[in-house]
């Protein structure tokens, strides 16, 4: 049996883009993003699936050429290998899960 993992905010490691790496298991990892308004980043494809939830602010997601605006309470899925990019319209707090896990130092880049 695995011992439950608790990652306190004080112990969470920060990535190069400001993401905080939270609890991580064998099949899924959790991250928290706090970002100020910015333009779209470059389009990327990841080797993992990402689901996210907007806690506050507004986020634009360009998923394979289709742009959607996400507001507090909205969630999304980016399938593994799908080209996507983000634009922060209003400062955001976002919680994101990746499967398989994207961990600190694996690829310290935004999803």
JSON list of C-alpha atoms in Angstrom, two decimals:
[
{"chain": "A", "resi": 1, "resn": "UNK", "atom": "CA", "xyz": [0.00, 0.00, 0.00]},
{"chain": "A", "resi": 2, "resn": "UNK", "atom": "CA", "xyz": [1.27, 3.48, -0.89]},
{"chain": "A", "resi": 3, "resn": "UNK", "atom": "CA", "xyz": [1.60, 5.98, 1.89]},
{"chain": "A", "resi": 4, "resn": "UNK", "atom": "CA", "xyz": [-0.52, 9.09, 1.20]},
{"chain": "A", "resi": 5, "resn": "UNK", "atom": "CA", "xyz": [1.55, 11.97, -0.08]},
{"chain": "A", "resi": 6, "resn": "UNK", "atom": "CA", "xyz": [0.97, 15.49, 1.18]},
{"chain": "A", "resi": 7, "resn": "UNK", "atom": "CA", "xyz": [2.74, 18.42, -0.44]},
{"chain": "A", "resi": 8, "resn": "UNK", "atom": "CA", "xyz": [2.37, 21.62, 1.56]},
{"chain": "A", "resi": 9, "resn": "UNK", "atom": "CA", "xyz": [2.40, 24.93, -0.25]},
{"chain": "A", "resi": 10, "resn": "UNK", "atom": "CA", "xyz": [5.65, 25.78, 1.54]},
{"chain": "A", "resi": 11, "resn": "UNK", "atom": "CA", "xyz": [7.32, 22.60, 0.22]},
{"chain": "A", "resi": 12, "resn": "UNK", "atom": "CA", "xyz": [6.00, 22.74, -3.37]},
{"chain": "A", "resi": 13, "resn": "UNK", "atom": "CA", "xyz": [8.79, 23.18, -5.91]},
{"chain": "A", "resi": 14, "resn": "UNK", "atom": "CA", "xyz": [8.47, 25.96, -8.49]},
{"chain": "A", "resi": 15, "resn": "UNK", "atom": "CA", "xyz": [9.13, 25.49, -12.19]},
{"chain": "A", "resi": 16, "resn": "UNK", "atom": "CA", "xyz": [10.73, 27.93, -14.61]},
{"chain": "A", "resi": 17, "resn": "UNK", "atom": "CA", "xyz": [7.35, 29.35, -15.66]},
{"chain": "A", "resi": 18, "resn": "UNK", "atom": "CA", "xyz": [6.12, 29.83, -12.07]},
{"chain": "A", "resi": 19, "resn": "UNK", "atom": "CA", "xyz": [4.10, 26.63, -11.82]},
{"chain": "A", "resi": 20, "resn": "UNK", "atom": "CA", "xyz": [4.02, 24.93, -8.42]},
{"chain": "A", "resi": 21, "resn": "UNK", "atom": "CA", "xyz": [4.41, 21.15, -8.43]},
{"chain": "A", "resi": 22, "resn": "UNK", "atom": "CA", "xyz": [1.93, 19.65, -5.99]},
{"chain": "A", "resi": 23, "resn": "UNK", "atom": "CA", "xyz": [1.13, 16.02, -5.15]},
{"chain": "A", "resi": 24, "resn": "UNK", "atom": "CA", "xyz": [2.31, 13.44, -7.69]},
{"chain": "A", "resi": 25, "resn": "UNK", "atom": "CA", "xyz": [1.51, 9.75, -7.96]},
{"chain": "A", "resi": 26, "resn": "UNK", "atom": "CA", "xyz": [2.22, 6.87, -10.33]},
{"chain": "A", "resi": 27, "resn": "UNK", "atom": "CA", "xyz": [-0.46, 7.87, -12.85]},
{"chain": "A", "resi": 28, "resn": "UNK", "atom": "CA", "xyz": [-1.20, 11.55, -12.27]},
{"chain": "A", "resi": 29, "resn": "UNK", "atom": "CA", "xyz": [0.47, 14.76, -11.08]},
{"chain": "A", "resi": 30, "resn": "UNK", "atom": "CA", "xyz": [-1.01, 18.07, -9.93]},
{"chain": "A", "resi": 31, "resn": "UNK", "atom": "CA", "xyz": [0.26, 21.60, -10.60]},
{"chain": "A", "resi": 32, "resn": "UNK", "atom": "CA", "xyz": [-0.88, 25.11, -9.67]},
{"chain": "A", "resi": 33, "resn": "UNK", "atom": "CA", "xyz": [-0.36, 28.08, -11.97]},
{"chain": "A", "resi": 34, "resn": "UNK", "atom": "CA", "xyz": [-0.62, 31.76, -11.02]},
{"chain": "A", "resi": 35, "resn": "UNK", "atom": "CA", "xyz": [0.05, 33.95, -14.04]},
{"chain": "A", "resi": 36, "resn": "UNK", "atom": "CA", "xyz": [-0.40, 37.59, -15.03]},
{"chain": "A", "resi": 37, "resn": "UNK", "atom": "CA", "xyz": [-1.98, 38.62, -18.32]},
{"chain": "A", "resi": 38, "resn": "UNK", "atom": "CA", "xyz": [0.15, 37.74, -21.35]},
{"chain": "A", "resi": 39, "resn": "UNK", "atom": "CA", "xyz": [-0.14, 36.97, -25.05]},
{"chain": "A", "resi": 40, "resn": "UNK", "atom": "CA", "xyz": [-0.31, 33.47, -26.53]},
{"chain": "A", "resi": 41, "resn": "UNK", "atom": "CA", "xyz": [2.78, 31.36, -25.97]},
{"chain": "A", "resi": 42, "resn": "UNK", "atom": "CA", "xyz": [4.10, 29.17, -28.81]},
{"chain": "A", "resi": 43, "resn": "UNK", "atom": "CA", "xyz": [2.09, 26.10, -29.76]},
{"chain": "A", "resi": 44, "resn": "UNK", "atom": "CA", "xyz": [3.30, 22.83, -28.20]},
{"chain": "A", "resi": 45, "resn": "UNK", "atom": "CA", "xyz": [2.43, 19.13, -28.19]},
{"chain": "A", "resi": 46, "resn": "UNK", "atom": "CA", "xyz": [2.98, 17.18, -24.98]},
{"chain": "A", "resi": 47, "resn": "UNK", "atom": "CA", "xyz": [3.53, 13.49, -24.30]},
{"chain": "A", "resi": 48, "resn": "UNK", "atom": "CA", "xyz": [0.89, 13.58, -21.58]},
{"chain": "A", "resi": 49, "resn": "UNK", "atom": "CA", "xyz": [-2.81, 14.38, -21.20]},
{"chain": "A", "resi": 50, "resn": "UNK", "atom": "CA", "xyz": [-3.73, 17.54, -19.30]},
{"chain": "A", "resi": 51, "resn": "UNK", "atom": "CA", "xyz": [-6.95, 18.48, -17.53]},
{"chain": "A", "resi": 52, "resn": "UNK", "atom": "CA", "xyz": [-7.35, 21.84, -15.87]},
{"chain": "A", "resi": 53, "resn": "UNK", "atom": "CA", "xyz": [-9.69, 23.98, -13.80]},
{"chain": "A", "resi": 54, "resn": "UNK", "atom": "CA", "xyz": [-9.77, 27.78, -13.71]},
{"chain": "A", "resi": 55, "resn": "UNK", "atom": "CA", "xyz": [-9.98, 28.99, -10.11]},
{"chain": "A", "resi": 56, "resn": "UNK", "atom": "CA", "xyz": [-9.90, 32.72, -10.93]},
{"chain": "A", "resi": 57, "resn": "UNK", "atom": "CA", "xyz": [-9.27, 34.98, -13.93]},
{"chain": "A", "resi": 58, "resn": "UNK", "atom": "CA", "xyz": [-9.70, 34.30, -17.64]},
{"chain": "A", "resi": 59, "resn": "UNK", "atom": "CA", "xyz": [-7.66, 32.01, -19.88]},
{"chain": "A", "resi": 60, "resn": "UNK", "atom": "CA", "xyz": [-7.83, 31.58, -23.66]},
{"chain": "A", "resi": 61, "resn": "UNK", "atom": "CA", "xyz": [-6.95, 28.10, -24.92]},
{"chain": "A", "resi": 62, "resn": "UNK", "atom": "CA", "xyz": [-6.06, 27.52, -28.57]},
{"chain": "A", "resi": 63, "resn": "UNK", "atom": "CA", "xyz": [-6.49, 23.78, -29.05]},
{"chain": "A", "resi": 64, "resn": "UNK", "atom": "CA", "xyz": [-5.54, 22.69, -32.55]},
{"chain": "A", "resi": 65, "resn": "UNK", "atom": "CA", "xyz": [-6.69, 26.03, -34.02]},
{"chain": "A", "resi": 66, "resn": "UNK", "atom": "CA", "xyz": [-9.95, 26.39, -32.06]},
{"chain": "A", "resi": 67, "resn": "UNK", "atom": "CA", "xyz": [-9.88, 29.13, -29.40]},
{"chain": "A", "resi": 68, "resn": "UNK", "atom": "CA", "xyz": [-12.08, 28.94, -26.29]},
{"chain": "A", "resi": 69, "resn": "UNK", "atom": "CA", "xyz": [-12.23, 31.32, -23.34]},
{"chain": "A", "resi": 70, "resn": "UNK", "atom": "CA", "xyz": [-12.21, 29.75, -19.89]},
{"chain": "A", "resi": 71, "resn": "UNK", "atom": "CA", "xyz": [-13.57, 31.44, -16.75]},
{"chain": "A", "resi": 72, "resn": "UNK", "atom": "CA", "xyz": [-13.72, 30.49, -13.05]},
{"chain": "A", "resi": 73, "resn": "UNK", "atom": "CA", "xyz": [-15.22, 27.03, -12.68]},
{"chain": "A", "resi": 74, "resn": "UNK", "atom": "CA", "xyz": [-14.53, 26.06, -16.33]},
{"chain": "A", "resi": 75, "resn": "UNK", "atom": "CA", "xyz": [-12.41, 22.98, -16.98]},
{"chain": "A", "resi": 76, "resn": "UNK", "atom": "CA", "xyz": [-10.69, 21.61, -20.07]},
{"chain": "A", "resi": 77, "resn": "UNK", "atom": "CA", "xyz": [-8.87, 18.62, -21.51]},
{"chain": "A", "resi": 78, "resn": "UNK", "atom": "CA", "xyz": [-5.84, 18.71, -23.80]},
{"chain": "A", "resi": 79, "resn": "UNK", "atom": "CA", "xyz": [-5.31, 15.21, -25.22]},
{"chain": "A", "resi": 80, "resn": "UNK", "atom": "CA", "xyz": [-1.82, 13.76, -25.41]},
{"chain": "A", "resi": 81, "resn": "UNK", "atom": "CA", "xyz": [-0.07, 14.99, -28.57]},
{"chain": "A", "resi": 82, "resn": "UNK", "atom": "CA", "xyz": [-2.60, 17.75, -29.36]},
{"chain": "A", "resi": 83, "resn": "UNK", "atom": "CA", "xyz": [-1.13, 21.09, -30.51]},
{"chain": "A", "resi": 84, "resn": "UNK", "atom": "CA", "xyz": [-2.16, 23.82, -28.07]},
{"chain": "A", "resi": 85, "resn": "UNK", "atom": "CA", "xyz": [-1.22, 27.17, -26.53]},
{"chain": "A", "resi": 86, "resn": "UNK", "atom": "CA", "xyz": [-2.54, 29.52, -23.88]},
{"chain": "A", "resi": 87, "resn": "UNK", "atom": "CA", "xyz": [-3.11, 33.26, -23.45]},
{"chain": "A", "resi": 88, "resn": "UNK", "atom": "CA", "xyz": [-3.83, 34.76, -20.03]},
{"chain": "A", "resi": 89, "resn": "UNK", "atom": "CA", "xyz": [-6.55, 37.36, -20.60]},
{"chain": "A", "resi": 90, "resn": "UNK", "atom": "CA", "xyz": [-6.90, 38.29, -16.90]},
{"chain": "A", "resi": 91, "resn": "UNK", "atom": "CA", "xyz": [-4.51, 37.14, -14.15]},
{"chain": "A", "resi": 92, "resn": "UNK", "atom": "CA", "xyz": [-5.33, 33.49, -13.42]},
{"chain": "A", "resi": 93, "resn": "UNK", "atom": "CA", "xyz": [-5.06, 30.80, -10.82]},
{"chain": "A", "resi": 94, "resn": "UNK", "atom": "CA", "xyz": [-5.34, 27.38, -12.47]},
{"chain": "A", "resi": 95, "resn": "UNK", "atom": "CA", "xyz": [-5.09, 23.83, -11.14]},
{"chain": "A", "resi": 96, "resn": "UNK", "atom": "CA", "xyz": [-3.87, 21.29, -13.67]},
{"chain": "A", "resi": 97, "resn": "UNK", "atom": "CA", "xyz": [-3.47, 17.49, -13.61]},
{"chain": "A", "resi": 98, "resn": "UNK", "atom": "CA", "xyz": [-1.27, 15.56, -16.03]},
{"chain": "A", "resi": 99, "resn": "UNK", "atom": "CA", "xyz": [-1.28, 11.87, -16.88]},
{"chain": "A", "resi": 100, "resn": "UNK", "atom": "CA", "xyz": [1.19, 10.32, -17.03]},
{"chain": "A", "resi": 101, "resn": "UNK", "atom": "CA", "xyz": [2.68, 12.67, -14.44]},
{"chain": "A", "resi": 102, "resn": "UNK", "atom": "CA", "xyz": [4.62, 15.75, -15.50]},
{"chain": "A", "resi": 103, "resn": "UNK", "atom": "CA", "xyz": [6.99, 16.20, -12.59]},
{"chain": "A", "resi": 104, "resn": "UNK", "atom": "CA", "xyz": [9.49, 18.85, -11.54]},
{"chain": "A", "resi": 105, "resn": "UNK", "atom": "CA", "xyz": [12.62, 18.55, -13.72]},
{"chain": "A", "resi": 106, "resn": "UNK", "atom": "CA", "xyz": [10.94, 16.13, -16.20]},
{"chain": "A", "resi": 107, "resn": "UNK", "atom": "CA", "xyz": [10.21, 18.95, -18.59]},
{"chain": "A", "resi": 108, "resn": "UNK", "atom": "CA", "xyz": [9.99, 22.15, -16.64]},
{"chain": "A", "resi": 109, "resn": "UNK", "atom": "CA", "xyz": [7.78, 23.89, -19.18]},
{"chain": "A", "resi": 110, "resn": "UNK", "atom": "CA", "xyz": [4.15, 24.97, -19.23]},
{"chain": "A", "resi": 111, "resn": "UNK", "atom": "CA", "xyz": [1.64, 22.43, -20.43]}
]
